[in-house]
Tab-separated table of C-alpha atoms in Angstrom:
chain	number	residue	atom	x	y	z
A	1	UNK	CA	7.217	4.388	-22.130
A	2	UNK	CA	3.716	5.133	-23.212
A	3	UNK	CA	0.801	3.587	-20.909
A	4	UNK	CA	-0.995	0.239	-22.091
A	5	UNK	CA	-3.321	1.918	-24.402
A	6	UNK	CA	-5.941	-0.591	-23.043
A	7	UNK	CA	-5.695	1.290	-20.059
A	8	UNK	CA	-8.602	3.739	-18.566
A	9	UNK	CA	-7.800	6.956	-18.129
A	10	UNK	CA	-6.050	8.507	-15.628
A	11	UNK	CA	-9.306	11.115	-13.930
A	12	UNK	CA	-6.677	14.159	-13.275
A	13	UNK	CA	-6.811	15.985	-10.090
A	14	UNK	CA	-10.465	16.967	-8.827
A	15	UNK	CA	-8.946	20.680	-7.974
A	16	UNK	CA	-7.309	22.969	-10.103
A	17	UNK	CA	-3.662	22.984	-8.997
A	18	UNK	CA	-2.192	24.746	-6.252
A	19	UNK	CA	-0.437	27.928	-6.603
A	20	UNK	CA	3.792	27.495	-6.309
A	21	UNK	CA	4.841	27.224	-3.125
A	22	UNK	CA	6.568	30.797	-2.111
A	23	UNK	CA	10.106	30.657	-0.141
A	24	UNK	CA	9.736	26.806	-0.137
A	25	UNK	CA	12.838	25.648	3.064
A	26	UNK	CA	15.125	23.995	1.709
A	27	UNK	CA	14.613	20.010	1.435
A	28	UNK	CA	16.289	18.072	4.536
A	29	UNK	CA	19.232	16.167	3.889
A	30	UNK	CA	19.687	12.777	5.900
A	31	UNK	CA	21.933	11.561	8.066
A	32	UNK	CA	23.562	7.866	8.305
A	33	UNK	CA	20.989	5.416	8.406
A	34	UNK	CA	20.317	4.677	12.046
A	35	UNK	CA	21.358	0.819	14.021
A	36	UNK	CA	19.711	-0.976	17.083
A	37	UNK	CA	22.758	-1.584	19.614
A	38	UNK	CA	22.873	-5.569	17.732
A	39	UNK	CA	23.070	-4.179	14.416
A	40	UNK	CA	19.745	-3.553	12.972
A	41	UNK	CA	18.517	-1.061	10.737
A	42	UNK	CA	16.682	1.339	13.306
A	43	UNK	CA	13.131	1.740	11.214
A	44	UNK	CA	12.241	3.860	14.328
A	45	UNK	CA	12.839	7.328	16.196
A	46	UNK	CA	11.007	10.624	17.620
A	47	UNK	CA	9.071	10.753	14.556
A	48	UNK	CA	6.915	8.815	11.987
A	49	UNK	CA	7.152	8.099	8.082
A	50	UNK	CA	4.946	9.784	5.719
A	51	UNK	CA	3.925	7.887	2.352
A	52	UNK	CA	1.965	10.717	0.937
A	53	UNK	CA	-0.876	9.925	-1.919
A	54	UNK	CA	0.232	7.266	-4.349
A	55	UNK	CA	-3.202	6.024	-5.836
A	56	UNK	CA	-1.518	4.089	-7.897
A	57	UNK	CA	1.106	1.345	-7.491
A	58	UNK	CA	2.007	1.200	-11.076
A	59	UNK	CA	2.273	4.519	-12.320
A	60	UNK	CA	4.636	7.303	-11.238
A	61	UNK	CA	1.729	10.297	-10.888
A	62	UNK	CA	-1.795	9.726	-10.693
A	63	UNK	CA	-4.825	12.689	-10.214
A	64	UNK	CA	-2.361	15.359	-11.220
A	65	UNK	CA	0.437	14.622	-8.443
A	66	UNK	CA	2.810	12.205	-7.730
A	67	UNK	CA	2.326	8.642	-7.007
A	68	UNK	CA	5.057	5.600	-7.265
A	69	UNK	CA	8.581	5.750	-7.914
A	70	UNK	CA	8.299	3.948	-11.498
A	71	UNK	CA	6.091	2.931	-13.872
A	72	UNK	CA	5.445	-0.221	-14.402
A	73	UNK	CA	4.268	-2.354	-17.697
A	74	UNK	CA	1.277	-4.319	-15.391
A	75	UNK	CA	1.247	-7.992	-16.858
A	76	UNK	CA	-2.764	-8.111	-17.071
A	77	UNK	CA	-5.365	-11.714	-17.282
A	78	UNK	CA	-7.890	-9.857	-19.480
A	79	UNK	CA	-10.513	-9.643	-16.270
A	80	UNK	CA	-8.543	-7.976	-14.276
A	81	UNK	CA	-8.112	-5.562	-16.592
A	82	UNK	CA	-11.469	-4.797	-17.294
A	83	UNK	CA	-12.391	-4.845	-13.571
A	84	UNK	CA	-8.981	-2.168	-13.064
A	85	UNK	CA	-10.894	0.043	-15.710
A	86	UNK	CA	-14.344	-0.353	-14.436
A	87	UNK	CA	-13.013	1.198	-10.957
A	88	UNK	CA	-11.156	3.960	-12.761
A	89	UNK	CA	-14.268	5.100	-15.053
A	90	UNK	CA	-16.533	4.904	-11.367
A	91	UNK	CA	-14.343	6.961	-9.673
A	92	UNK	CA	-13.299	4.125	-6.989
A	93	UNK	CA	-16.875	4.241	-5.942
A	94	UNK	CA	-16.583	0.813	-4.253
A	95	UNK	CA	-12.984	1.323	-2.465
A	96	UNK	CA	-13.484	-0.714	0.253
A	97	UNK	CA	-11.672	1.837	2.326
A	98	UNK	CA	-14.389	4.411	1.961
A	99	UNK	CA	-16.350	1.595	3.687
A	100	UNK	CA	-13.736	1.132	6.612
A	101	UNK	CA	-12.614	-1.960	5.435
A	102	UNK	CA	-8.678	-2.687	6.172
A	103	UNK	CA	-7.096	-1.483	3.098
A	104	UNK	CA	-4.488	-4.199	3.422
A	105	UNK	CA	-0.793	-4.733	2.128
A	106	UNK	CA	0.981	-3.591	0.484
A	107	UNK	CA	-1.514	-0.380	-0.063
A	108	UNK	CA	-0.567	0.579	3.405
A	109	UNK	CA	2.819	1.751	1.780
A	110	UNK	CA	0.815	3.966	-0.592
A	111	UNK	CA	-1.810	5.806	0.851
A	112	UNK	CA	-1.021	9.168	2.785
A	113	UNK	CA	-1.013	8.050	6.112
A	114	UNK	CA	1.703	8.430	8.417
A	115	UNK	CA	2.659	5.135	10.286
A	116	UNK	CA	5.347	4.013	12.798
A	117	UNK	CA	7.904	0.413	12.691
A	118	UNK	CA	8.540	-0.531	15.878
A	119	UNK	CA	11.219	-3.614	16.203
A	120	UNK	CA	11.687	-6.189	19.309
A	121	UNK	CA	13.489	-9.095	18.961
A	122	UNK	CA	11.331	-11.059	17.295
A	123	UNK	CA	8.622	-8.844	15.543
A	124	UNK	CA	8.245	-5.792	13.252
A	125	UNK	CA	4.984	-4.165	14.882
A	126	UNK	CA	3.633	-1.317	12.413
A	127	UNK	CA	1.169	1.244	13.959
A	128	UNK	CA	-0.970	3.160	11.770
A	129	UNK	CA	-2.584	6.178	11.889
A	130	UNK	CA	-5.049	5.342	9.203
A	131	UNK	CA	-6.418	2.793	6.357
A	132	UNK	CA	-9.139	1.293	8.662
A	133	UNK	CA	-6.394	-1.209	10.557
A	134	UNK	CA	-4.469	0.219	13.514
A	135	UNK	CA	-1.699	-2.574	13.339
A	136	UNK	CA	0.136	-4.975	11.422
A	137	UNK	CA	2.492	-7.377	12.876
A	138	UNK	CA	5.903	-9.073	10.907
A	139	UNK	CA	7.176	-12.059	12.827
A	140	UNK	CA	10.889	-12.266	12.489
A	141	UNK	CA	12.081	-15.922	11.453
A	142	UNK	CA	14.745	-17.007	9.018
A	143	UNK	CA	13.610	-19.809	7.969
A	144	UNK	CA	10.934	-17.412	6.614
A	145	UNK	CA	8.070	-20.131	7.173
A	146	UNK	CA	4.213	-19.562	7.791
A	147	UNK	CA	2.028	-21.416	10.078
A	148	UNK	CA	0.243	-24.524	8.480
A	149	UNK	CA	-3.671	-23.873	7.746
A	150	UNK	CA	-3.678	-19.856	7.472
A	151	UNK	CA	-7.399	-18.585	7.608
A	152	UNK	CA	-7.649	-15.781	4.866
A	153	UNK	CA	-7.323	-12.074	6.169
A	154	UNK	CA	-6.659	-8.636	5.038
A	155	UNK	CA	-3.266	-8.485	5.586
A	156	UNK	CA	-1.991	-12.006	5.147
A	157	UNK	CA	0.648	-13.903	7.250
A	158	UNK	CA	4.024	-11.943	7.379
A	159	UNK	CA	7.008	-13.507	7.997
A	160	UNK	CA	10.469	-11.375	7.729
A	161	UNK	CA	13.888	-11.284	8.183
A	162	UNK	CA	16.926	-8.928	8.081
A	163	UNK	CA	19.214	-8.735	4.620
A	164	UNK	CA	22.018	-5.954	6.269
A	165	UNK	CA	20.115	-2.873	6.342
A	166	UNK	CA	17.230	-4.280	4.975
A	167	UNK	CA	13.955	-5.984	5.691
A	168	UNK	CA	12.306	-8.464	4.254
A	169	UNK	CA	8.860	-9.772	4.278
A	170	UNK	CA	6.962	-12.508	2.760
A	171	UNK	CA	3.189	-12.157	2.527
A	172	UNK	CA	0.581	-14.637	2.249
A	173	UNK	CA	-2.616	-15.984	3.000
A	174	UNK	CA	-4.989	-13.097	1.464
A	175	UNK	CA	-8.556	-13.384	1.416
A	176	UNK	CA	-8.726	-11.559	-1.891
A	177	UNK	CA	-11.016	-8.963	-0.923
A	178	UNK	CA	-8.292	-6.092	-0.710
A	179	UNK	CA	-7.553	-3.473	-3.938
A	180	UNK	CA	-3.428	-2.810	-4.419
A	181	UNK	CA	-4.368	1.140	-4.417
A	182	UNK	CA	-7.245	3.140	-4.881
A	183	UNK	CA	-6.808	3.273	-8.396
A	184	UNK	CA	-8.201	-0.243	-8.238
A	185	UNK	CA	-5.515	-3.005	-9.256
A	186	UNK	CA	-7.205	-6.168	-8.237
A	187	UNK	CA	-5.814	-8.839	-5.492
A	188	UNK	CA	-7.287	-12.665	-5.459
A	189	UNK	CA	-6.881	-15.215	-2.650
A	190	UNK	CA	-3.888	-16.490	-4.317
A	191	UNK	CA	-1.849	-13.290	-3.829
A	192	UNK	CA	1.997	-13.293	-2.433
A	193	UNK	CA	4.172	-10.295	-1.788
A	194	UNK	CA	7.165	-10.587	-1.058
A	195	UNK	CA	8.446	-6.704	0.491
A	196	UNK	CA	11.799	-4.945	0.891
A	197	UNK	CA	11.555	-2.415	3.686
A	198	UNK	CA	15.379	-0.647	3.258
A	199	UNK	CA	16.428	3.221	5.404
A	200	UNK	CA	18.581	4.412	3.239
A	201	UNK	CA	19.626	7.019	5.586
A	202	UNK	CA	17.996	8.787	8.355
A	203	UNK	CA	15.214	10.350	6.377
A	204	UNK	CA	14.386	7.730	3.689
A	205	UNK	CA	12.985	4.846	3.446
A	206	UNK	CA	12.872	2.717	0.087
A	207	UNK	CA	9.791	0.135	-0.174
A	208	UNK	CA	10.235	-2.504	-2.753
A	209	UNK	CA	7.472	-4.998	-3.658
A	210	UNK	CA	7.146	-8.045	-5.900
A	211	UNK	CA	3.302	-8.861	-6.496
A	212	UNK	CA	2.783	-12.697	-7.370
A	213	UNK	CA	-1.232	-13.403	-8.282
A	214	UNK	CA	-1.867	-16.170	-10.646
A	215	UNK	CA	-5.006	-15.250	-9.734
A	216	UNK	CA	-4.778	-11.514	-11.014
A	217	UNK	CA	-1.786	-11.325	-13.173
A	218	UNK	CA	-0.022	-13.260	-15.761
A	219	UNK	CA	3.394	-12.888	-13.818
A	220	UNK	CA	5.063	-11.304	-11.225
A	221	UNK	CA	5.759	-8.040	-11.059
A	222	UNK	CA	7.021	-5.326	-8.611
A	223	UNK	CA	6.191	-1.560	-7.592
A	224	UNK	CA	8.045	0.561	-5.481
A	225	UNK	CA	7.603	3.693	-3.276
A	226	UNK	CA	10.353	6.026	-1.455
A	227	UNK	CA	8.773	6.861	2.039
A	228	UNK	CA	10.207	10.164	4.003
A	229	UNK	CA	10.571	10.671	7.589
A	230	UNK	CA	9.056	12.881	9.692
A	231	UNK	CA	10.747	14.598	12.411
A	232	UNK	CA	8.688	15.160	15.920
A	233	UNK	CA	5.601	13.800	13.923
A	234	UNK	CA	2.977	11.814	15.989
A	235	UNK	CA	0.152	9.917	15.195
A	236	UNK	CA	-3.558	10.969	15.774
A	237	UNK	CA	-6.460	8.656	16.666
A	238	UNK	CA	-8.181	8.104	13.298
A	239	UNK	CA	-11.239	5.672	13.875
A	240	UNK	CA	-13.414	4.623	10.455
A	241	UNK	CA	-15.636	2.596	11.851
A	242	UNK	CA	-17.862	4.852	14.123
A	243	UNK	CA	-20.843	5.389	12.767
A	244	UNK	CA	-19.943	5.604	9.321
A	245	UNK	CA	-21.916	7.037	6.744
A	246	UNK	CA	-19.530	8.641	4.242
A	247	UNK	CA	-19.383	6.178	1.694
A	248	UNK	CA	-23.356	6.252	0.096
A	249	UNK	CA	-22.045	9.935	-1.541
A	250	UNK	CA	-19.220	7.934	-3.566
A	251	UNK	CA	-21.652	7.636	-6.739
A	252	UNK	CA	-18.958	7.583	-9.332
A	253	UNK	CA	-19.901	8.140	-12.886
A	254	UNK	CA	-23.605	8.177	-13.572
A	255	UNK	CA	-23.765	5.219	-15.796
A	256	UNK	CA	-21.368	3.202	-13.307
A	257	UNK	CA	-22.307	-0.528	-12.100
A	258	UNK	CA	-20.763	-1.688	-8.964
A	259	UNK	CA	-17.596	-3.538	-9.847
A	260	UNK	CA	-17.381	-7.305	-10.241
A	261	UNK	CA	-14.212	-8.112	-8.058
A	262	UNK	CA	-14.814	-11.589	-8.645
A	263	UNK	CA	-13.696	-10.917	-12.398
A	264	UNK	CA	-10.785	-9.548	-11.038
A	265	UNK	CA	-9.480	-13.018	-9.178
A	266	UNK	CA	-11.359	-11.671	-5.746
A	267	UNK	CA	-14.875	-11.360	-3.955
A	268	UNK	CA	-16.169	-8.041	-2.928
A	269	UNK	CA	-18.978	-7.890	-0.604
């Protein structure tokens, strides 16, 4: 299916493209998906998963390489559009990640960072090596309910539980300040996700998202990503905040304006 043709245009990669890869090994086939002794998927193991770069969450490649599994048909309030475009034609100039702000959920799925799920009895704890947040924790509860009163943050309130082999989390209590991707799909303060989080076998993991913004979007509507595994991989220490002065050179295009996030359902400081 053809893109909206409202759309902005996709910038292509910023380097020409790599040469083929010579005597590529052979891709690794996985095993059984892995169980905890009561059951459980096992999201865990000596190793870590590996997103890789999916700027965007709707389309399936974006700068010249791959991005999410499918594309989707974004169900756009006019503002949010125009504030989605804005960001594309500036380059992302005002990712709030290039200012080591948390990049939130579910963006952490997205961005090519490796990360690690570790699972106790009553909490999904994911460890990240990047996206300016170290740690995101699911609290397991059937009943799937959130605490009364949430004060707005990054990553919400997640509540999950187990479906078989699969997890499930429901996401709210946003503060709206957060961009889906770095393409720059817009979040308000009214945002809910609910995620799927399934290991299809030992080296796959399929992510699943439904993204419910009144606030953004005229309906529902849900992007997915498949997430690989990663062998013997360990996480590095990767610390934004330190003294940052990286993002002043992200000057986009020379006639850009900083974007109005508050067109796009949010507030950007």
């Amino acid at each position: 299916m053809p893109p909206n043709p409202a759309l902005a245009k996709d910038p292509g990669p910023f380097l020409p493209p790599a040469p083929a890869a010579q005597g590529r090994a052979p891709k690794q086939v996985g095993g059984p998906t892995p169980h905890l002794a009561d059951g459980r998927p096992d999201f865990g193991g000596n190793g870590a998963w590996y997103p890789g770069f999916n700027g965007n969450v709707a389309e399936t490649t974006w700068k010249g390489v791959k991005s999410a599994d499918k594309h989707v048909d974004v169900p756009w309030l006019p503002r949010t559009l125009a504030t989605f475009n804005e960001r594309v034609n500036n380059l992302s100039k005002d990712d709030p990640e290039a200012k080591c702000l948390p990049v939130g959920v579910p963006r952490f799925m997205f961005d090519p960072y490796p990360f690690q799920m570790v699972q106790t009895s009553d909490q999904v704890v994911f460890v990240f090596e990047g996206d300016n947040y170290l740690w995101r924790i699911v609290n397991i509860d059937p009943a799937m309910k959130h605490p009364a009163n949430l004060k707005p943050s990054w990553l919400g309130d997640s509540v999950g539980h187990y479906e078989g082999d699969t997890l499930v989390v429901d996401v709210t209590g946003f503060n709206g300040l957060a961009w889906l991707d770095q393409a720059g799909h817009a979040t308000s303060d009214r945002l809910h996700l609910m995620e799927r989080y399934t290991r299809t076998d030992s080296l796959t993991l399929k992510y699943e998202v439904t993204i419910d913004d009144p606030g953004a979007y005229s309906a529902p509507w849900t992007a997915s990503n498949t997430v690989r595994w990663r062998p013997g991989m360990e996480l590095m220490e990767s610390i934004c905040q330190e003294n940052e002065k990286s993002s002043v050179h992200m000057i986009g295009t020379p006639d850009a304006q900083p974007a109005d996030a508050s067109k796009g359902g949010g507030k950007q400081k």
